[in-house]
């Protein structure tokens, strides 16, 4: 905890102790000198000197000199004429003054540092509070935190953590994280405000040397409400899109059916030519509608950490591999990406099988450098001609199922991942997914190689 300036109540208590210790030293001095005891009583003057130097560092020199002169006066007035006693008393006087100056200097430096820390604590733009790890009582709080949950600082001193975090499971999870890790950050916690409303905050916490935990909070209630409103709006828009798309596809299916019937009912070559063009246009519209179904889901959900080996296995299970051998050599790691990451690997595997012409094997592996990771998907098919290497990722370039590689690039771009094709035509395709250092993390277990045999 930081050092706060002494409150008025504490300062009065210190002053009472100073006066009491001075009176006690005077009484002890009188009885010691009248009884011929000269060696012990000077030590009792150290108590008021230390108290003065600590509680009133700006006045400590004057207070120390005053106590020293009082000591000398008592020795010269009460003590018997004794040159040795007077000499020792003079030495003690200089010891008192030197000790008072030393303690007051240290106390002033310590007080200034404490005031700086207190200023940062109490005037921080982030909410700050602390609680006792034993009884969960709130020990301290700054105005920012009190304002966030609509309390006065003094009122918060009467509260405990269960009062502010009423959800038992959420509270116990937070306490367990602090206890187990000693220092945690970016935990979303709901606090109950004075009026009963709930306020969302991003909390960082750290245990101190004292029996307390200091927490800093940032109010994210408005962000959470906006996020929830946006999520609800997206759900409604997606529902509307799904209904509209379903209706359009139904009409296209009917249109294609009637075009097929029309083609069967005529032998006119010119009319058949027009019917073929109409069918191609209808199929193009159908592909565009299906594309909007896939594209609308990109970025809808927040990115998350995903186990790459598991994602690739799911992509393999969703594909018809046609006797193509797929081998995976990926160390246990997670990549931060859009939840549609599985579709990226599904598209790459499907692309190799559909367009590789003579693909019998697909190999998926990774290469790590100092600041990045490359995930490589390679096959032994024909590969991609040099003039097509960039075009295959464009929306206007597609074959059969259409926009798979374009969608893959868009999905990866959500978290700054990139993809390119670097293979040599005739020797197979070579797709490289580049992952920056902050977007992947190791799970710390040995590498493993798997195949679909």
Tab-separated table of C-alpha atoms in Angstrom:
chain	number	residue	atom	x	y	z
A	1	UNK	CA	0.000	0.000	0.000
A	2	UNK	CA	1.053	3.583	-0.554
A	3	UNK	CA	1.785	5.919	2.346
A	4	UNK	CA	-1.053	8.331	2.966
A	5	UNK	CA	-0.605	11.647	4.882
A	6	UNK	CA	-1.524	11.317	8.551
A	7	UNK	CA	-5.149	12.047	9.228
A	8	UNK	CA	-6.077	14.667	11.831
A	9	UNK	CA	-7.151	11.952	14.260
A	10	UNK	CA	-3.848	10.099	13.910
A	11	UNK	CA	-1.856	13.321	14.217
A	12	UNK	CA	-3.619	14.155	17.496
A	13	UNK	CA	-2.849	10.651	18.740
A	14	UNK	CA	0.845	11.113	17.876
A	15	UNK	CA	0.899	14.488	19.673
A	16	UNK	CA	-0.602	12.925	22.800
A	17	UNK	CA	2.058	10.195	22.713
A	18	UNK	CA	4.812	12.815	22.284
A	19	UNK	CA	3.646	14.852	25.265
A	20	UNK	CA	3.144	11.723	27.375
A	21	UNK	CA	6.620	10.397	26.546
A	22	UNK	CA	8.204	13.788	27.378
A	23	UNK	CA	6.432	13.924	30.746
A	24	UNK	CA	7.453	10.317	31.418
A	25	UNK	CA	11.089	11.156	30.550
A	26	UNK	CA	11.008	14.140	32.934
A	27	UNK	CA	9.654	12.029	35.791
A	28	UNK	CA	12.152	9.244	35.145
A	29	UNK	CA	14.993	11.813	34.963
A	30	UNK	CA	14.012	13.318	38.313
A	31	UNK	CA	13.855	9.974	40.123
A	32	UNK	CA	17.055	8.745	38.426
A	33	UNK	CA	19.111	11.824	39.303
A	34	UNK	CA	17.813	12.027	42.866
A	35	UNK	CA	18.595	8.326	43.315
A	36	UNK	CA	22.106	8.546	41.849
A	37	UNK	CA	21.266	6.591	38.667
A	38	UNK	CA	22.976	8.321	35.726
A	39	UNK	CA	23.203	5.768	32.897
A	40	UNK	CA	19.647	4.736	31.951
A	41	UNK	CA	17.345	7.768	31.912
A	42	UNK	CA	18.805	9.457	28.719
A	43	UNK	CA	17.442	6.623	26.594
A	44	UNK	CA	13.873	7.592	27.446
A	45	UNK	CA	14.311	10.860	25.518
A	46	UNK	CA	14.764	8.880	22.312
A	47	UNK	CA	11.056	8.016	22.295
A	48	UNK	CA	9.668	11.584	21.921
A	49	UNK	CA	12.498	12.476	19.520
A	50	UNK	CA	11.616	9.575	17.212
A	51	UNK	CA	7.890	10.337	17.429
A	52	UNK	CA	8.441	14.026	16.621
A	53	UNK	CA	10.789	13.262	13.721
A	54	UNK	CA	8.338	10.782	12.199
A	55	UNK	CA	4.989	12.526	12.743
A	56	UNK	CA	6.126	16.129	12.252
A	57	UNK	CA	9.249	15.983	10.071
A	58	UNK	CA	9.050	19.686	9.160
A	59	UNK	CA	9.243	20.674	12.853
A	60	UNK	CA	11.519	17.864	14.017
A	61	UNK	CA	14.700	19.951	14.325
A	62	UNK	CA	13.000	22.481	16.591
A	63	UNK	CA	11.287	19.740	18.582
A	64	UNK	CA	14.517	17.757	18.950
A	65	UNK	CA	16.479	20.790	20.116
A	66	UNK	CA	13.706	21.627	22.577
A	67	UNK	CA	13.735	18.098	24.024
A	68	UNK	CA	17.563	18.185	24.168
A	69	UNK	CA	17.582	21.519	26.017
A	70	UNK	CA	14.958	20.178	28.403
A	71	UNK	CA	17.191	17.192	29.101
A	72	UNK	CA	20.243	19.433	29.681
A	73	UNK	CA	18.282	21.757	31.930
A	74	UNK	CA	17.071	18.916	34.109
A	75	UNK	CA	20.590	17.483	34.415
A	76	UNK	CA	22.114	20.851	35.356
A	77	UNK	CA	19.300	21.740	37.790
A	78	UNK	CA	18.724	18.390	39.480
A	79	UNK	CA	22.066	16.671	39.078
A	80	UNK	CA	24.839	17.110	41.597
A	81	UNK	CA	27.821	19.215	40.513
A	82	UNK	CA	29.557	16.530	38.489
A	83	UNK	CA	31.800	17.398	35.540
A	84	UNK	CA	31.532	13.868	34.117
A	85	UNK	CA	27.704	13.945	34.258
A	86	UNK	CA	27.617	17.343	32.507
A	87	UNK	CA	29.999	16.140	29.809
A	88	UNK	CA	27.929	13.020	29.182
A	89	UNK	CA	24.745	15.121	29.113
A	90	UNK	CA	26.283	17.427	26.484
A	91	UNK	CA	27.231	14.416	24.331
A	92	UNK	CA	23.690	13.066	24.651
A	93	UNK	CA	22.342	16.465	23.596
A	94	UNK	CA	24.297	16.285	20.315
A	95	UNK	CA	23.203	12.658	19.857
A	96	UNK	CA	19.555	13.679	20.259
A	97	UNK	CA	19.873	16.511	17.737
A	98	UNK	CA	21.782	14.368	15.208
A	99	UNK	CA	19.315	11.498	15.538
A	100	UNK	CA	16.359	13.846	15.129
A	101	UNK	CA	17.848	15.405	11.977
A	102	UNK	CA	18.622	12.005	10.500
A	103	UNK	CA	15.163	10.550	11.163
A	104	UNK	CA	13.352	13.687	10.013
A	105	UNK	CA	15.342	13.780	6.750
A	106	UNK	CA	14.493	10.165	6.005
A	107	UNK	CA	10.891	10.742	7.076
A	108	UNK	CA	10.520	13.733	4.750
A	109	UNK	CA	11.916	11.792	1.775
A	110	UNK	CA	9.689	8.834	2.601
A	111	UNK	CA	6.678	11.123	3.053
A	112	UNK	CA	7.283	12.840	-0.301
A	113	UNK	CA	7.551	9.495	-2.103
A	114	UNK	CA	4.424	8.329	-0.316
A	115	UNK	CA	2.559	11.469	-1.321
A	116	UNK	CA	3.579	10.938	-4.950
A	117	UNK	CA	2.291	7.372	-4.806
A	118	UNK	CA	-0.864	8.524	-3.066
A	119	UNK	CA	-1.378	11.159	-5.724
A	120	UNK	CA	-1.118	8.518	-8.428
A	121	UNK	CA	-3.431	6.224	-6.457
A	122	UNK	CA	-6.147	8.688	-5.504
A	123	UNK	CA	-6.035	10.901	-8.600
A	124	UNK	CA	-5.698	8.121	-11.166
A	125	UNK	CA	-8.050	8.220	-14.145
A	126	UNK	CA	-8.516	4.490	-13.594
A	127	UNK	CA	-10.607	3.266	-10.698
A	128	UNK	CA	-8.512	1.802	-7.862
A	129	UNK	CA	-9.553	-0.101	-4.759
A	130	UNK	CA	-8.070	-2.631	-2.391
A	131	UNK	CA	-9.568	-5.376	-0.281
A	132	UNK	CA	-8.413	-7.651	2.533
A	133	UNK	CA	-7.703	-11.125	1.222
A	134	UNK	CA	-8.778	-12.689	4.514
A	135	UNK	CA	-12.174	-11.135	5.241
A	136	UNK	CA	-12.739	-9.531	1.794
A	137	UNK	CA	-13.449	-6.127	3.377
A	138	UNK	CA	-12.805	-3.065	1.207
A	139	UNK	CA	-9.745	-1.334	2.624
A	140	UNK	CA	-9.410	1.685	0.363
A	141	UNK	CA	-10.748	3.197	-2.874
A	142	UNK	CA	-10.172	6.268	-4.985
A	143	UNK	CA	-12.872	8.668	-6.177
A	144	UNK	CA	-12.840	7.297	-9.730
A	145	UNK	CA	-13.859	3.815	-8.614
A	146	UNK	CA	-16.406	5.165	-6.118
A	147	UNK	CA	-17.950	7.344	-8.832
A	148	UNK	CA	-18.067	4.415	-11.241
A	149	UNK	CA	-20.337	2.415	-8.913
A	150	UNK	CA	-22.086	5.531	-7.527
A	151	UNK	CA	-20.770	5.395	-3.936
A	152	UNK	CA	-18.885	7.821	-1.724
A	153	UNK	CA	-15.391	6.684	-0.743
A	154	UNK	CA	-16.319	6.545	2.958
A	155	UNK	CA	-19.350	4.375	2.145
A	156	UNK	CA	-17.171	1.874	0.329
A	157	UNK	CA	-15.084	1.390	3.479
A	158	UNK	CA	-18.171	-0.243	5.023
A	159	UNK	CA	-18.556	-2.716	2.162
A	160	UNK	CA	-16.967	-6.033	1.287
A	161	UNK	CA	-16.188	-7.769	-1.990
A	162	UNK	CA	-19.409	-9.861	-1.912
A	163	UNK	CA	-21.381	-6.599	-1.714
A	164	UNK	CA	-19.733	-5.300	-4.877
A	165	UNK	CA	-19.501	-8.601	-6.815
A	166	UNK	CA	-22.737	-10.357	-5.803
A	167	UNK	CA	-22.442	-13.228	-8.287
A	168	UNK	CA	-20.790	-15.957	-6.206
A	169	UNK	CA	-19.328	-17.920	-9.088
A	170	UNK	CA	-17.884	-14.807	-10.706
A	171	UNK	CA	-16.461	-13.571	-7.393
A	172	UNK	CA	-14.866	-16.879	-6.452
A	173	UNK	CA	-13.348	-17.215	-9.905
A	174	UNK	CA	-11.798	-13.756	-9.583
A	175	UNK	CA	-10.437	-14.438	-6.077
A	176	UNK	CA	-9.020	-17.807	-7.183
A	177	UNK	CA	-7.173	-16.227	-10.112
A	178	UNK	CA	-5.594	-13.614	-7.842
A	179	UNK	CA	-4.655	-16.231	-5.257
A	180	UNK	CA	-3.149	-18.663	-7.754
A	181	UNK	CA	-1.334	-16.175	-10.016
A	182	UNK	CA	-0.590	-13.332	-7.549
A	183	UNK	CA	-1.015	-10.894	-10.432
A	184	UNK	CA	-3.776	-10.976	-13.038
A	185	UNK	CA	-4.965	-8.578	-15.707
A	186	UNK	CA	-7.863	-7.860	-18.014
A	187	UNK	CA	-10.593	-9.747	-16.160
A	188	UNK	CA	-14.137	-8.718	-17.007
A	189	UNK	CA	-16.066	-8.296	-13.741
A	190	UNK	CA	-19.552	-6.994	-12.985
A	191	UNK	CA	-19.879	-4.657	-9.978
A	192	UNK	CA	-23.186	-3.841	-8.321
A	193	UNK	CA	-23.630	-0.084	-8.025
A	194	UNK	CA	-25.355	1.817	-5.207
A	195	UNK	CA	-28.632	1.933	-7.164
A	196	UNK	CA	-28.582	-1.832	-7.832
A	197	UNK	CA	-27.501	-1.565	-11.475
A	198	UNK	CA	-24.577	-3.615	-12.747
A	199	UNK	CA	-21.434	-1.985	-14.091
A	200	UNK	CA	-18.921	-3.848	-16.251
A	201	UNK	CA	-15.231	-3.237	-15.578
A	202	UNK	CA	-11.915	-4.540	-16.841
A	203	UNK	CA	-9.948	-5.392	-13.691
A	204	UNK	CA	-6.246	-5.957	-13.047
A	205	UNK	CA	-5.245	-7.149	-9.586
A	206	UNK	CA	-2.039	-7.789	-7.653
A	207	UNK	CA	-1.337	-9.006	-4.142
A	208	UNK	CA	0.836	-6.766	-1.945
A	209	UNK	CA	3.124	-7.553	0.947
A	210	UNK	CA	0.291	-6.606	3.269
A	211	UNK	CA	-2.808	-8.790	3.699
A	212	UNK	CA	-4.433	-6.923	0.838
A	213	UNK	CA	-5.027	-6.951	-2.891
A	214	UNK	CA	-4.874	-3.804	-5.025
A	215	UNK	CA	-7.184	-3.680	-8.048
A	216	UNK	CA	-7.323	-1.209	-10.913
A	217	UNK	CA	-10.538	-0.957	-12.892
A	218	UNK	CA	-11.595	0.533	-16.211
A	219	UNK	CA	-15.308	1.052	-16.802
A	220	UNK	CA	-16.385	-0.803	-19.960
A	221	UNK	CA	-20.131	-0.731	-19.351
A	222	UNK	CA	-20.874	1.493	-22.349
A	223	UNK	CA	-18.683	-0.686	-24.566
A	224	UNK	CA	-20.459	-3.840	-23.389
A	225	UNK	CA	-23.879	-2.306	-23.981
A	226	UNK	CA	-22.842	-1.140	-27.424
A	227	UNK	CA	-21.406	-4.555	-28.195
A	228	UNK	CA	-24.594	-6.286	-27.081
A	229	UNK	CA	-26.717	-3.866	-29.128
A	230	UNK	CA	-24.510	-4.446	-32.167
A	231	UNK	CA	-24.731	-8.206	-31.665
A	232	UNK	CA	-28.517	-8.038	-31.535
A	233	UNK	CA	-28.585	-5.853	-34.645
A	234	UNK	CA	-26.312	-8.300	-36.471
A	235	UNK	CA	-28.544	-11.194	-35.465
A	236	UNK	CA	-31.599	-9.421	-36.850
A	237	UNK	CA	-29.819	-8.482	-40.069
A	238	UNK	CA	-28.512	-12.015	-40.502
A	239	UNK	CA	-31.991	-13.411	-39.909
A	240	UNK	CA	-33.402	-11.045	-42.530
A	241	UNK	CA	-30.596	-11.964	-44.935
A	242	UNK	CA	-31.161	-15.681	-44.372
A	243	UNK	CA	-34.901	-15.403	-45.004
A	244	UNK	CA	-34.390	-13.248	-48.104
A	245	UNK	CA	-31.638	-15.505	-49.430
A	246	UNK	CA	-33.779	-18.594	-48.822
A	247	UNK	CA	-36.657	-17.061	-50.764
A	248	UNK	CA	-34.394	-16.016	-53.654
A	249	UNK	CA	-32.802	-19.471	-53.859
A	250	UNK	CA	-36.250	-21.053	-53.916
A	251	UNK	CA	-37.251	-18.811	-56.818
A	252	UNK	CA	-33.970	-19.562	-58.624
A	253	UNK	CA	-34.552	-23.281	-58.190
A	254	UNK	CA	-37.993	-22.871	-59.745
A	255	UNK	CA	-36.551	-20.736	-62.551
A	256	UNK	CA	-33.850	-23.314	-63.339
A	257	UNK	CA	-36.504	-26.024	-63.353
A	258	UNK	CA	-38.642	-24.148	-65.830
A	259	UNK	CA	-35.593	-23.453	-68.011
A	260	UNK	CA	-34.845	-27.189	-68.087
A	261	UNK	CA	-38.440	-27.941	-69.042
A	262	UNK	CA	-38.305	-25.272	-71.740
A	263	UNK	CA	-35.129	-26.802	-73.160
A	264	UNK	CA	-36.790	-30.220	-73.330
A	265	UNK	CA	-39.844	-28.808	-75.121
A	266	UNK	CA	-38.029	-27.115	-78.006
A	267	UNK	CA	-35.625	-28.078	-80.772
A	268	UNK	CA	-35.039	-24.545	-82.008
A	269	UNK	CA	-31.251	-24.051	-81.926
A	270	UNK	CA	-31.523	-20.273	-81.477
A	271	UNK	CA	-33.952	-20.678	-78.595
A	272	UNK	CA	-31.774	-23.395	-77.017
A	273	UNK	CA	-28.844	-21.015	-77.217
A	274	UNK	CA	-30.815	-18.326	-75.372
A	275	UNK	CA	-32.007	-20.855	-72.787
A	276	UNK	CA	-28.405	-21.913	-72.127
A	277	UNK	CA	-27.396	-18.271	-71.589
A	278	UNK	CA	-30.343	-17.773	-69.234
A	279	UNK	CA	-29.388	-20.886	-67.270
A	280	UNK	CA	-25.796	-19.655	-66.960
A	281	UNK	CA	-27.031	-16.291	-65.684
A	282	UNK	CA	-29.333	-17.992	-63.166
A	283	UNK	CA	-26.485	-20.208	-61.919
A	284	UNK	CA	-24.227	-17.128	-61.609
A	285	UNK	CA	-26.894	-15.426	-59.490
A	286	UNK	CA	-27.169	-18.577	-57.399
A	287	UNK	CA	-23.389	-18.580	-56.805
A	288	UNK	CA	-23.485	-14.920	-55.827
A	289	UNK	CA	-26.257	-15.590	-53.294
A	290	UNK	CA	-24.333	-18.525	-51.822
A	291	UNK	CA	-21.265	-16.302	-51.597
A	292	UNK	CA	-23.170	-13.744	-49.488
A	293	UNK	CA	-24.133	-16.579	-47.120
A	294	UNK	CA	-20.477	-17.392	-46.450
A	295	UNK	CA	-19.195	-13.821	-46.488
A	296	UNK	CA	-21.756	-12.418	-44.023
A	297	UNK	CA	-20.371	-14.613	-41.218
A	298	UNK	CA	-16.842	-13.203	-41.467
A	299	UNK	CA	-16.092	-10.971	-38.482
A	300	UNK	CA	-19.502	-11.507	-36.862
A	301	UNK	CA	-17.968	-13.258	-33.848
A	302	UNK	CA	-14.901	-12.112	-31.948
A	303	UNK	CA	-11.565	-13.745	-32.844
A	304	UNK	CA	-10.392	-16.454	-30.482
A	305	UNK	CA	-7.416	-18.699	-29.773
A	306	UNK	CA	-7.764	-21.939	-31.762
A	307	UNK	CA	-5.741	-25.144	-31.749
A	308	UNK	CA	-4.388	-25.443	-35.297
A	309	UNK	CA	-4.052	-29.244	-35.318
A	310	UNK	CA	-7.667	-29.636	-34.190
A	311	UNK	CA	-8.917	-27.096	-36.752
A	312	UNK	CA	-7.116	-28.907	-39.597
A	313	UNK	CA	-8.508	-32.268	-38.454
A	314	UNK	CA	-12.043	-30.845	-38.535
A	315	UNK	CA	-11.411	-29.434	-42.030
A	316	UNK	CA	-10.188	-32.846	-43.202
A	317	UNK	CA	-13.246	-34.575	-41.761
A	318	UNK	CA	-15.525	-32.206	-43.678
A	319	UNK	CA	-13.816	-32.867	-47.037
A	320	UNK	CA	-14.204	-35.820	-49.372
A	321	UNK	CA	-10.506	-36.664	-49.721
A	322	UNK	CA	-10.903	-39.091	-52.679
A	323	UNK	CA	-8.028	-41.331	-51.521
A	324	UNK	CA	-5.738	-38.300	-51.158
A	325	UNK	CA	-3.247	-38.770	-48.314
A	326	UNK	CA	-3.085	-35.752	-45.987
A	327	UNK	CA	-0.214	-35.530	-43.489
A	328	UNK	CA	-0.021	-32.949	-40.695
A	329	UNK	CA	3.131	-31.951	-38.871
A	330	UNK	CA	2.193	-29.006	-36.689
A	331	UNK	CA	3.565	-28.418	-33.174
A	332	UNK	CA	0.882	-27.944	-30.512
A	333	UNK	CA	0.058	-24.274	-30.855
A	334	UNK	CA	-2.877	-21.908	-30.989
A	335	UNK	CA	-3.550	-19.122	-33.462
A	336	UNK	CA	-5.660	-16.047	-32.759
A	337	UNK	CA	-8.089	-15.872	-35.658
A	338	UNK	CA	-11.709	-15.518	-36.735
A	339	UNK	CA	-13.864	-18.531	-35.742
A	340	UNK	CA	-14.167	-19.337	-39.483
A	341	UNK	CA	-10.489	-20.383	-39.558
A	342	UNK	CA	-11.570	-23.995	-40.139
A	343	UNK	CA	-13.104	-22.903	-43.463
A	344	UNK	CA	-9.690	-21.604	-44.599
A	345	UNK	CA	-8.109	-25.051	-44.338
A	346	UNK	CA	-11.258	-26.666	-45.745
A	347	UNK	CA	-10.972	-24.409	-48.819
A	348	UNK	CA	-7.240	-25.080	-49.254
A	349	UNK	CA	-7.684	-28.865	-49.062
A	350	UNK	CA	-10.706	-28.759	-51.374
A	351	UNK	CA	-8.814	-26.496	-53.789
A	352	UNK	CA	-5.954	-28.995	-54.044
A	353	UNK	CA	-8.295	-31.950	-54.616
A	354	UNK	CA	-10.524	-30.130	-57.123
A	355	UNK	CA	-7.951	-28.210	-59.155
A	356	UNK	CA	-4.662	-30.048	-58.618
A	357	UNK	CA	-5.587	-32.509	-61.418
A	358	UNK	CA	-3.295	-35.286	-60.198
A	359	UNK	CA	-3.016	-34.717	-56.450
A	360	UNK	CA	-2.314	-37.835	-54.365
A	361	UNK	CA	-0.876	-36.185	-51.276
A	362	UNK	CA	-1.258	-32.992	-49.248
A	363	UNK	CA	1.229	-31.976	-46.576
A	364	UNK	CA	0.504	-29.380	-43.886
A	365	UNK	CA	3.396	-28.196	-41.728
A	366	UNK	CA	4.790	-25.109	-40.018
A	367	UNK	CA	8.037	-23.152	-39.949
A	368	UNK	CA	8.796	-20.714	-37.127
A	369	UNK	CA	11.216	-17.786	-37.289
A	370	UNK	CA	12.196	-15.265	-34.636
A	371	UNK	CA	9.087	-13.114	-34.973
A	372	UNK	CA	6.534	-15.072	-37.003
A	373	UNK	CA	5.126	-18.448	-37.997
A	374	UNK	CA	4.400	-19.817	-41.464
A	375	UNK	CA	1.798	-22.546	-41.920
A	376	UNK	CA	2.411	-24.272	-45.236
A	377	UNK	CA	-0.165	-26.283	-47.200
A	378	UNK	CA	1.459	-28.042	-50.174
A	379	UNK	CA	0.347	-30.719	-52.604
A	380	UNK	CA	1.910	-32.759	-55.427
A	381	UNK	CA	-0.490	-31.645	-58.145
A	382	UNK	CA	0.012	-29.288	-61.069
A	383	UNK	CA	0.187	-26.111	-59.015
A	384	UNK	CA	-0.715	-22.575	-60.048
A	385	UNK	CA	0.708	-20.741	-63.087
A	386	UNK	CA	2.763	-17.659	-62.215
A	387	UNK	CA	0.274	-15.276	-63.850
A	388	UNK	CA	-2.547	-16.698	-61.707
A	389	UNK	CA	-0.846	-16.688	-58.270
A	390	UNK	CA	-2.418	-13.409	-57.178
A	391	UNK	CA	-5.586	-13.593	-59.261
A	392	UNK	CA	-6.817	-16.754	-57.506
A	393	UNK	CA	-7.403	-14.680	-54.352
A	394	UNK	CA	-9.587	-12.121	-56.122
A	395	UNK	CA	-13.342	-12.190	-55.955
A	396	UNK	CA	-13.804	-12.117	-59.721
A	397	UNK	CA	-11.627	-15.204	-60.212
A	398	UNK	CA	-13.306	-18.511	-59.428
A	399	UNK	CA	-14.042	-21.974	-60.747
A	400	UNK	CA	-16.766	-24.422	-59.735
A	401	UNK	CA	-17.559	-23.611	-56.094
A	402	UNK	CA	-16.346	-20.056	-56.538
A	403	UNK	CA	-14.966	-17.794	-53.861
A	404	UNK	CA	-13.080	-20.148	-51.512
A	405	UNK	CA	-9.630	-18.564	-51.731
A	406	UNK	CA	-11.037	-15.031	-51.674
A	407	UNK	CA	-12.997	-15.892	-48.536
A	408	UNK	CA	-9.902	-17.509	-47.002
A	409	UNK	CA	-7.859	-14.346	-47.430
A	410	UNK	CA	-10.673	-12.236	-45.963
A	411	UNK	CA	-11.022	-14.541	-42.929
A	412	UNK	CA	-7.294	-14.432	-42.210
A	413	UNK	CA	-7.100	-10.650	-42.631
A	414	UNK	CA	-9.408	-10.148	-39.621
A	415	UNK	CA	-6.398	-10.743	-37.311
A	416	UNK	CA	-3.637	-9.605	-39.714
A	417	UNK	CA	-2.806	-13.068	-41.029
A	418	UNK	CA	-1.846	-13.244	-44.721
A	419	UNK	CA	-1.808	-15.949	-47.381
A	420	UNK	CA	0.005	-16.326	-50.696
A	421	UNK	CA	0.847	-19.053	-53.197
A	422	UNK	CA	4.581	-19.575	-53.804
A	423	UNK	CA	4.774	-22.993	-55.509
A	424	UNK	CA	6.417	-23.787	-58.840
A	425	UNK	CA	3.964	-24.593	-61.599
A	426	UNK	CA	4.123	-28.279	-62.483
A	427	UNK	CA	5.452	-29.282	-59.052
A	428	UNK	CA	2.333	-28.623	-56.975
A	429	UNK	CA	0.630	-25.768	-55.105
A	430	UNK	CA	2.363	-24.209	-52.103
A	431	UNK	CA	0.142	-21.975	-49.936
A	432	UNK	CA	1.823	-20.080	-47.092
A	433	UNK	CA	-0.213	-18.606	-44.227
A	434	UNK	CA	1.909	-16.002	-42.418
A	435	UNK	CA	1.120	-15.522	-38.707
A	436	UNK	CA	2.714	-12.585	-36.808
A	437	UNK	CA	4.282	-13.299	-33.422
A	438	UNK	CA	1.468	-11.808	-31.363
A	439	UNK	CA	-1.139	-13.994	-33.094
A	440	UNK	CA	0.163	-17.441	-32.082
A	441	UNK	CA	1.292	-19.169	-28.912
A	442	UNK	CA	2.808	-22.540	-28.103
A	443	UNK	CA	1.035	-25.099	-25.946
A	444	UNK	CA	4.376	-26.507	-24.801
A	445	UNK	CA	3.978	-30.198	-25.717
A	446	UNK	CA	6.024	-32.325	-28.155
A	447	UNK	CA	5.429	-32.230	-31.920
A	448	UNK	CA	3.316	-34.931	-33.490
A	449	UNK	CA	2.722	-36.004	-37.087
A	450	UNK	CA	-0.619	-37.407	-38.181
A	451	UNK	CA	-2.088	-38.665	-41.436
A	452	UNK	CA	-5.544	-39.709	-42.633
A	453	UNK	CA	-4.487	-43.315	-43.283
